PDB file of C-alpha atoms in Angstrom:
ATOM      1  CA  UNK A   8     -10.460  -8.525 -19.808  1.00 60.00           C
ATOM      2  CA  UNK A   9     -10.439  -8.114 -16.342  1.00 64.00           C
ATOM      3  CA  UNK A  10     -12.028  -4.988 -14.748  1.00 67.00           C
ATOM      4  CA  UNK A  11      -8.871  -2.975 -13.585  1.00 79.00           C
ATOM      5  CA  UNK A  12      -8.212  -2.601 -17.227  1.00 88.00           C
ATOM      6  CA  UNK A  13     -10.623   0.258 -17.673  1.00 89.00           C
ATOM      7  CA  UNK A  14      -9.259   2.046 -14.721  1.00 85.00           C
ATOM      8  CA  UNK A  15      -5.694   2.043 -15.515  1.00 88.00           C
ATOM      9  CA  UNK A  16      -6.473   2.760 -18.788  1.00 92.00           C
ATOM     10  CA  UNK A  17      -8.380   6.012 -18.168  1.00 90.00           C
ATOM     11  CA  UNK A  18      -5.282   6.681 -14.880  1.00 86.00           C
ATOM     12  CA  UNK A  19      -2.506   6.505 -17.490  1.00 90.00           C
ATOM     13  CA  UNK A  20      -4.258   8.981 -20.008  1.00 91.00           C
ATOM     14  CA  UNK A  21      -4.898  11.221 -17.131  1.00 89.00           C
ATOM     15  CA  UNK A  22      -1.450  11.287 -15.801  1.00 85.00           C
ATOM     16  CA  UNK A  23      -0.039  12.204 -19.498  1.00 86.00           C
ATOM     17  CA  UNK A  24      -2.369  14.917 -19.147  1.00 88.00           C
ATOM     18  CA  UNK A  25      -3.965  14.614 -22.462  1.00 92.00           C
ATOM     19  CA  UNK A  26      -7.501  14.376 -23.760  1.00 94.00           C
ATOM     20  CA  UNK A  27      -9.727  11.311 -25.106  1.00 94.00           C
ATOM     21  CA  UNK A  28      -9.242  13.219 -28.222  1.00 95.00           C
ATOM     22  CA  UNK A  29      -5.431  13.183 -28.490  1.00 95.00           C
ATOM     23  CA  UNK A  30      -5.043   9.643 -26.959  1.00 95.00           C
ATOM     24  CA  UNK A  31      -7.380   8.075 -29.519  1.00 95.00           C
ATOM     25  CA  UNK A  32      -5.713   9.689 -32.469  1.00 96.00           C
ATOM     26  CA  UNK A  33      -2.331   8.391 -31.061  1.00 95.00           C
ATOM     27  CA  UNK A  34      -3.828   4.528 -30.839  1.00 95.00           C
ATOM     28  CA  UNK A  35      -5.271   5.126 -33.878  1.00 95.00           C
ATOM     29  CA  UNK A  36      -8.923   4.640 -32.576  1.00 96.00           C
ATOM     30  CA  UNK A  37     -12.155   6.751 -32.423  1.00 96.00           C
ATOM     31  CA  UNK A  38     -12.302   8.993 -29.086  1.00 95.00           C
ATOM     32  CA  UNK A  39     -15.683   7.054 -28.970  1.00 95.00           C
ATOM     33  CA  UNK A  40     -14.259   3.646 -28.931  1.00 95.00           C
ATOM     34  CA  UNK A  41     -11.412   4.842 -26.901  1.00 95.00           C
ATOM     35  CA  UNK A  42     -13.920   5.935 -24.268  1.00 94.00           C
ATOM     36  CA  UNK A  43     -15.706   2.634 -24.523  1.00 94.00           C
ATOM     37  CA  UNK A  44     -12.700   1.242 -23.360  1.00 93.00           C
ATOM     38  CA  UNK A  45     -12.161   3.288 -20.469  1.00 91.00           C
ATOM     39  CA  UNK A  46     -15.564   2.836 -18.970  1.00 90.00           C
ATOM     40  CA  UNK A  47     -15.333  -0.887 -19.189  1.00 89.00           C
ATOM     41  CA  UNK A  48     -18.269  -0.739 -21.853  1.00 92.00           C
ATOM     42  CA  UNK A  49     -16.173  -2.856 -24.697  1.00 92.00           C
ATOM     43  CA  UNK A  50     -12.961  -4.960 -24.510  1.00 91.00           C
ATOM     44  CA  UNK A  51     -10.312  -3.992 -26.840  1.00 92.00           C
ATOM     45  CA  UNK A  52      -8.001  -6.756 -28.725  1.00 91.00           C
ATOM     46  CA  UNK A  53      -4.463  -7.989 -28.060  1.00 91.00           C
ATOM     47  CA  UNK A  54      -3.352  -5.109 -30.993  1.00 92.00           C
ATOM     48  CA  UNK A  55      -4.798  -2.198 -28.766  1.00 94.00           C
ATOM     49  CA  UNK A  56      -3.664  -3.708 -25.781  1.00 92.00           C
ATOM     50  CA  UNK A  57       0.243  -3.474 -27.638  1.00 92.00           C
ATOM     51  CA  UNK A  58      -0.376   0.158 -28.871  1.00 94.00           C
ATOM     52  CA  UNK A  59      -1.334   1.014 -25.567  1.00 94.00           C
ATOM     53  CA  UNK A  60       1.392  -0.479 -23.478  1.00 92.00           C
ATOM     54  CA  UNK A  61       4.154   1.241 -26.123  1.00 92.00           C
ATOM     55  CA  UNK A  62       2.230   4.520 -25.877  1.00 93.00           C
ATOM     56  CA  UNK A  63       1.800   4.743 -22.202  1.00 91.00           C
ATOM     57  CA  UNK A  64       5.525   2.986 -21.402  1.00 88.00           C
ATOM     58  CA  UNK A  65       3.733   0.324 -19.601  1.00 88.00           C
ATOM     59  CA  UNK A  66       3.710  -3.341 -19.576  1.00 88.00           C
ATOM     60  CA  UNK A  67       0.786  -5.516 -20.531  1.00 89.00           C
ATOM     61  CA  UNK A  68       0.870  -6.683 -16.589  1.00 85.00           C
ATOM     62  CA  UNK A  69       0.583  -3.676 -15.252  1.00 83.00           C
ATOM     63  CA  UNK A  70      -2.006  -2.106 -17.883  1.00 88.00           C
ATOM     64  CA  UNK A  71      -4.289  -5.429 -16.890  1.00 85.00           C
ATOM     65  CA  UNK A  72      -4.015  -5.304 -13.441  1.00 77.00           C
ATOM     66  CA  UNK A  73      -2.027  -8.240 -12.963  1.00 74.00           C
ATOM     67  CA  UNK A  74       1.525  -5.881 -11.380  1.00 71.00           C
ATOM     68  CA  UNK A  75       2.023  -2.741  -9.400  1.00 66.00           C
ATOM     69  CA  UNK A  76       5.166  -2.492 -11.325  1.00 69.00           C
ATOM     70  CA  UNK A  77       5.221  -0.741 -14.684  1.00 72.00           C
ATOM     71  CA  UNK A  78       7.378  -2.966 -16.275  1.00 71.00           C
ATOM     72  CA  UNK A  79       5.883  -5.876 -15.064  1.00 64.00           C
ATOM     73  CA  UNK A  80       8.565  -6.659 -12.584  1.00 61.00           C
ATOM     74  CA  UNK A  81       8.071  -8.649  -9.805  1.00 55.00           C
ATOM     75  CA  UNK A  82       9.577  -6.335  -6.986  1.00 55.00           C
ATOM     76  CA  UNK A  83      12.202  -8.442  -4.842  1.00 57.00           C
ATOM     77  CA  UNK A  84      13.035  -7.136  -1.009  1.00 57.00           C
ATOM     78  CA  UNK A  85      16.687  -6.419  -2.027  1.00 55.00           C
ATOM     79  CA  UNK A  86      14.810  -3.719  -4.803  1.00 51.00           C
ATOM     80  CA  UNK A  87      13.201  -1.843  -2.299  1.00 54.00           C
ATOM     81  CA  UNK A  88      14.270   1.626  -0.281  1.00 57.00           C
ATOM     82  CA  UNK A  89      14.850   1.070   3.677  1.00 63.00           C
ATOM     83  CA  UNK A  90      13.877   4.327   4.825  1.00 60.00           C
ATOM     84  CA  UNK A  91      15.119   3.590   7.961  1.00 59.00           C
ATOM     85  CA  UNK A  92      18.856   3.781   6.424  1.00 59.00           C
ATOM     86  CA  UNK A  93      18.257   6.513   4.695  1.00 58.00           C
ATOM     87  CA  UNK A  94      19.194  10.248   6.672  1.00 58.00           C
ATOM     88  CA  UNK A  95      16.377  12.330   4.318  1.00 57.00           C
ATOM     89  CA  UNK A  96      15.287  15.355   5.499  1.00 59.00           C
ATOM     90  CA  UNK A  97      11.633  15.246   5.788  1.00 56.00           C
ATOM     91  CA  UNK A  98       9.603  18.766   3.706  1.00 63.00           C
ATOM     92  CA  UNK A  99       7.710  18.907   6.735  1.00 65.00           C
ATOM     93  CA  UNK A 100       7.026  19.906  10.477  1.00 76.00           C
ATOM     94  CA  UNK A 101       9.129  18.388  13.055  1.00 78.00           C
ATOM     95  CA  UNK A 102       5.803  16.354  14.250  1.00 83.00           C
ATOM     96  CA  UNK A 103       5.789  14.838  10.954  1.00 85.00           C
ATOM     97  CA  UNK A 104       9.538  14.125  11.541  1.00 83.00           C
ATOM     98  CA  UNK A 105       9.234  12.896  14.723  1.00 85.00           C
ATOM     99  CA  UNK A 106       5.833  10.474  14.178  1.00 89.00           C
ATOM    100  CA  UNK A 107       7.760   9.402  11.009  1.00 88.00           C
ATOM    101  CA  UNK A 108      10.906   8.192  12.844  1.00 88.00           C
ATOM    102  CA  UNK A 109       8.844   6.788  15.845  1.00 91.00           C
ATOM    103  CA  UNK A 110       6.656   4.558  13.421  1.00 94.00           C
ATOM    104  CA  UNK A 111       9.344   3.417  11.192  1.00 92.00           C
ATOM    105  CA  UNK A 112      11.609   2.410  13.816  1.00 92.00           C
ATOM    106  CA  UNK A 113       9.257   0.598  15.688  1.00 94.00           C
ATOM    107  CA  UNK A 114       7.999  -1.290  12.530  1.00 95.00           C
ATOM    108  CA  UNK A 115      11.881  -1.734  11.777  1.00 93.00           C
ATOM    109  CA  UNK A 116      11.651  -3.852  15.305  1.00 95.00           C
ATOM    110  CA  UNK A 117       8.719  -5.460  14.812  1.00 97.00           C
ATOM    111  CA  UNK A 118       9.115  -7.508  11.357  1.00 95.00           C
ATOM    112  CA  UNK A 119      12.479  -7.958  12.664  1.00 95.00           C
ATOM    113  CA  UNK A 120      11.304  -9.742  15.287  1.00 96.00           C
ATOM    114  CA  UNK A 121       8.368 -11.667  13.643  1.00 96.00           C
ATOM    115  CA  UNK A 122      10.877 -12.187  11.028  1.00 94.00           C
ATOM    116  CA  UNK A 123      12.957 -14.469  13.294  1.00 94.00           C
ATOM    117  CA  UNK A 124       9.417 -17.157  13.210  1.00 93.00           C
ATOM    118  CA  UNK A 125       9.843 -18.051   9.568  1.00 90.00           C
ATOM    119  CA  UNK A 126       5.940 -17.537   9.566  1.00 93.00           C
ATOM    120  CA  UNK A 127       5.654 -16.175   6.131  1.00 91.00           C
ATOM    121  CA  UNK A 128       1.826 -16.166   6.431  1.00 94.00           C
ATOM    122  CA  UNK A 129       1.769 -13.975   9.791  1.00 95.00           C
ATOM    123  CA  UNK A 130       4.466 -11.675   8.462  1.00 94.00           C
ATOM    124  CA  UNK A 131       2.254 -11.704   4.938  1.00 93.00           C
ATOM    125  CA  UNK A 132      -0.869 -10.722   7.420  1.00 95.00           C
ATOM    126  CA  UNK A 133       1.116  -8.227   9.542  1.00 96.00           C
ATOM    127  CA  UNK A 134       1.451  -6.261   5.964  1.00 94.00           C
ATOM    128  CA  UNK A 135      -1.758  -6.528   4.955  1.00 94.00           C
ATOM    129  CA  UNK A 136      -3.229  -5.185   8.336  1.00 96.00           C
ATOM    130  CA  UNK A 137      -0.362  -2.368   8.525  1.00 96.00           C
ATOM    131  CA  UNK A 138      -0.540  -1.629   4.750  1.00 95.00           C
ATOM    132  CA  UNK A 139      -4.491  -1.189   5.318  1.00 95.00           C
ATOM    133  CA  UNK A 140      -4.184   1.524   8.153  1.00 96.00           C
ATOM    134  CA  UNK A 141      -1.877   3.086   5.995  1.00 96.00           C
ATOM    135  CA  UNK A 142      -4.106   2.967   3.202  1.00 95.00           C
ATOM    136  CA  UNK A 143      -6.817   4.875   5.265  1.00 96.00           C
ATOM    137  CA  UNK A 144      -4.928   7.455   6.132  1.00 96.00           C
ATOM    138  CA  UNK A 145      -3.529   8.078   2.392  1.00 95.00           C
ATOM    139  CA  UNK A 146      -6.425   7.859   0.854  1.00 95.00           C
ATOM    140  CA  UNK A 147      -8.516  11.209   2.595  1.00 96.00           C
ATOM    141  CA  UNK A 148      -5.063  12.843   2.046  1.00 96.00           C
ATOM    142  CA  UNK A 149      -5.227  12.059  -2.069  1.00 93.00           C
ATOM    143  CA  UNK A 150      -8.807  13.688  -2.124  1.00 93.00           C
ATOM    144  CA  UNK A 151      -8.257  16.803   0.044  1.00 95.00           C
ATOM    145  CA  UNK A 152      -5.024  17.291  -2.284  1.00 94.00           C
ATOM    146  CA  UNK A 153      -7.586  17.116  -5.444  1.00 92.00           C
ATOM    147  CA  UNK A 154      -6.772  13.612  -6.775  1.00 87.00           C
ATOM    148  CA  UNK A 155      -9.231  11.776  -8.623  1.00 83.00           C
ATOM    149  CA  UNK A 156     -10.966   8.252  -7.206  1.00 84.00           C
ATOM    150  CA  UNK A 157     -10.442   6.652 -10.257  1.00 79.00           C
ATOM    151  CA  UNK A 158      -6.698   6.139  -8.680  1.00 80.00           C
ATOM    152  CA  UNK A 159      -8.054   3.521  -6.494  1.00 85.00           C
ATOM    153  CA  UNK A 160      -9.441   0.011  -7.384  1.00 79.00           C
ATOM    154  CA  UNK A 161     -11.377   0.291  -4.904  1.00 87.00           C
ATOM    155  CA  UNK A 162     -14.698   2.346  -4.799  1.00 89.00           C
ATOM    156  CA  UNK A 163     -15.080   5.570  -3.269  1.00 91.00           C
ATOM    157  CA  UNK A 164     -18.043   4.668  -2.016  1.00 93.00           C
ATOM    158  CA  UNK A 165     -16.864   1.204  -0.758  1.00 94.00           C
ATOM    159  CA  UNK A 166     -14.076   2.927   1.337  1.00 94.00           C
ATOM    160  CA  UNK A 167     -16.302   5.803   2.413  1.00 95.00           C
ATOM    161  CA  UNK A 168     -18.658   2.589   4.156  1.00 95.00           C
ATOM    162  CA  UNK A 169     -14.952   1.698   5.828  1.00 95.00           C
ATOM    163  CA  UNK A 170     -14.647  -1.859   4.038  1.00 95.00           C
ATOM    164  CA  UNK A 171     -10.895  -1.304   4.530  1.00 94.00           C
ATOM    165  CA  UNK A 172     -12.067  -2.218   8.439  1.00 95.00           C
ATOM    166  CA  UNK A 173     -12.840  -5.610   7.004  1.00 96.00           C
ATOM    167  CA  UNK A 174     -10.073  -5.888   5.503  1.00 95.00           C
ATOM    168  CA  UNK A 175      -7.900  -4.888   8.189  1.00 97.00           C
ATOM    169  CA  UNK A 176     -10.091  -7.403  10.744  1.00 97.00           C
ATOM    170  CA  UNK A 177      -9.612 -10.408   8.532  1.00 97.00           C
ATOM    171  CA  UNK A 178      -6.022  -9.785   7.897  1.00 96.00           C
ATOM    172  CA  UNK A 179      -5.695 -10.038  12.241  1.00 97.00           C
ATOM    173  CA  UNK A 180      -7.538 -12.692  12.563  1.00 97.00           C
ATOM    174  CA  UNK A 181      -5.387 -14.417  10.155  1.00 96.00           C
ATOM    175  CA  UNK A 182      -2.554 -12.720  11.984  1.00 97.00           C
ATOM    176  CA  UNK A 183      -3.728 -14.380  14.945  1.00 97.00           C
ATOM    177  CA  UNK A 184      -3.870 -17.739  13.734  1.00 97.00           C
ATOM    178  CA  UNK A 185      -0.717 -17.729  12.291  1.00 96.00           C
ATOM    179  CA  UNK A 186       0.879 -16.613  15.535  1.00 97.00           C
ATOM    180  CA  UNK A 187      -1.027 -19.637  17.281  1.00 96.00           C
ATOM    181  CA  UNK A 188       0.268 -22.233  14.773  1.00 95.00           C
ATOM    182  CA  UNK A 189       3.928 -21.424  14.607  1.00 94.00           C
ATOM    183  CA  UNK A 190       5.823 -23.965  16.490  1.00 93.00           C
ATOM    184  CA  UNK A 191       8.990 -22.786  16.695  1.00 92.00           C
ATOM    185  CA  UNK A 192      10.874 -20.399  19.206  1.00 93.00           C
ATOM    186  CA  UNK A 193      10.063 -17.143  19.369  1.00 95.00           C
ATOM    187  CA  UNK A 194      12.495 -14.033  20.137  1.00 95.00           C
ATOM    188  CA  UNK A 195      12.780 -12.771  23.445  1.00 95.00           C
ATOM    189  CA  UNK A 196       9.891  -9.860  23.347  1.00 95.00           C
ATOM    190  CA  UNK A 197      10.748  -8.220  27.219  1.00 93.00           C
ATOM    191  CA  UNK A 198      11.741  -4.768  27.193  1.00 91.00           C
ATOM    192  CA  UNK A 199      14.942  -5.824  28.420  1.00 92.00           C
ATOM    193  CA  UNK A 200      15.742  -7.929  25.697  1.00 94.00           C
ATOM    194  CA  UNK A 201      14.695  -5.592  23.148  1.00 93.00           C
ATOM    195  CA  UNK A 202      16.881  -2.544  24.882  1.00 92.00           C
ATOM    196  CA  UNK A 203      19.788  -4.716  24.668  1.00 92.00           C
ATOM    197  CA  UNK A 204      19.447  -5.289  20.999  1.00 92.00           C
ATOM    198  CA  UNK A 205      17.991  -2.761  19.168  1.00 91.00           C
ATOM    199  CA  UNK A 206      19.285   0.113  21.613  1.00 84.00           C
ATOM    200  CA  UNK A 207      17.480   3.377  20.551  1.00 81.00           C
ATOM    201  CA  UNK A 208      15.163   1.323  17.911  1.00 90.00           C
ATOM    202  CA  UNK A 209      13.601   0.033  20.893  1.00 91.00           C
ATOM    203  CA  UNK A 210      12.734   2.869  22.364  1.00 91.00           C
ATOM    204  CA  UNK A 211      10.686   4.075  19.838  1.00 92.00           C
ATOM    205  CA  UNK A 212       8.623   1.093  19.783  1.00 93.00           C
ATOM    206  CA  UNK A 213       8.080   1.584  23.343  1.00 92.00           C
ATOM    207  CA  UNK A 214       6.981   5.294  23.032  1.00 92.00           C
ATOM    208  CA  UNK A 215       4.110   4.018  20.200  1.00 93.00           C
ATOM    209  CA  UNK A 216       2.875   1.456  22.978  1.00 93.00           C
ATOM    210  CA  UNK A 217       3.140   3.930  25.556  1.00 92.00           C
ATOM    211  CA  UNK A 218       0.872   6.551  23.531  1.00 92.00           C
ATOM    212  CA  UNK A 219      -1.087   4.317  22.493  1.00 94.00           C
ATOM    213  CA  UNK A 220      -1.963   2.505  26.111  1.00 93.00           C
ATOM    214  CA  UNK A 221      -2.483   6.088  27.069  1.00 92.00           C
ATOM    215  CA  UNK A 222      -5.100   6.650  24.636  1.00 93.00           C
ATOM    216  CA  UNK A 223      -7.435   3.970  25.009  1.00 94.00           C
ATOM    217  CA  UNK A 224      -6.427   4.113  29.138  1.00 91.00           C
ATOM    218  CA  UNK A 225      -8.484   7.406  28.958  1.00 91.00           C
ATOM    219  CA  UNK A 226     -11.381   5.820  26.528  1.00 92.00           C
ATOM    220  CA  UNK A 227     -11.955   3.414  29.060  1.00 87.00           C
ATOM    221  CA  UNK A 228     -12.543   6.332  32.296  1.00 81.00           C
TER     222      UNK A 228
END
């Protein structure tokens, strides 16, 4: 059994909001054995593993670690919400609002663009190294709000050493090298270009470089 089991395990009870108590009498288990299971101390058998899945609404994927998906669905780009097609209105400040349309317009440009290569690797690299920074910033968020660790794969004191930075390095190296190995054309990139066709898309992207420049302009006075 691999070791996300556990965690999920303990996650799902936790998010029913019921007690070792109550879950073990549902799976028809000792609250002992059930919190064996949870701590990674024993492995439960393919029966539990069925009770468990039924009980929780879960699939056997996602309960082992294997999906993100709770049915065990592979999620396909046509499945997904484009935010930036959707006119929500924000619960929050207009900062929030603004940062919010500034970042997803300009990422809306940018896998456009990198798209257009083919490069499944640097676009797979792109996401890894976005999806980490994003990651950082959730995560403090999900503690000050009083979530629990045990959310995360990852350990709180692994994250609290910053191994996401590792993470995030690796992913643009390999970023990097993707970019260098593509031998096809790539887009026009020129400001002009991008004006031309993604009209008030590409202004966004060039506020985030502009703030950006600005900020590590002044960290090297």
């Amino acid at each position: 059994m691999n070791a996300n089991f556990s965690r999920v395990l303990s996650l799902l009870r936790q998010e029913k909001g019921i007690s070792q108590r109550k879950a073990a009498a549902a799976l028809g288990i000792s609250q002992a054995l059930l919190s064996h299971y949870e701590n990674g101390i024993r492995e439960p058998g393919l029966n539990f593993v069925a009770k468990a899945c039924d009980y929780y609404h879960v699939s056997a994927d996602y309960l082992l670690g294997r999906s993100l998906s709770r049915d065990g669905a592979v999620i396909e780009a046509e499945e997904l919400v484009d935010a930036s097609e959707i006119k929500e209105d924000l619960k929050g400040s207009i900062m929030a609002k603004l940062q919010k349309k500034l970042i997803v317009n300009s990422a809306s440009v940018f896998f456009d663009l990198l798209g257009r290569t083919n490069s499944k690797d640097a676009v797979a690299q792109a996401g890894a190294y976005l999806g980490g920074a994003l990651y950082q910033l959730f995560r403090p968020l999900y503690r000050a709000a009083g979530g629990n660790d045990s959310y995360f794969s990852t350990e709180g004191g692994s994250f609290d050493m910053d191994v996401l930075s590792a993470d995030m390095t690796l992913a643009r190296v390999r970023y990097a090298k993707a970019l260098e190995e593509y031998r096809g054309e790539f887009p026009p990139v020129d400001a002009q270009s991008l004006a031309a066709e993604y009209q008030g898309l590409s202004q966004s992207m060039a506020q985030v470089l502009h703030d950006t420049d600005e900020r590590v302009r002044k960290l090297e006075e």
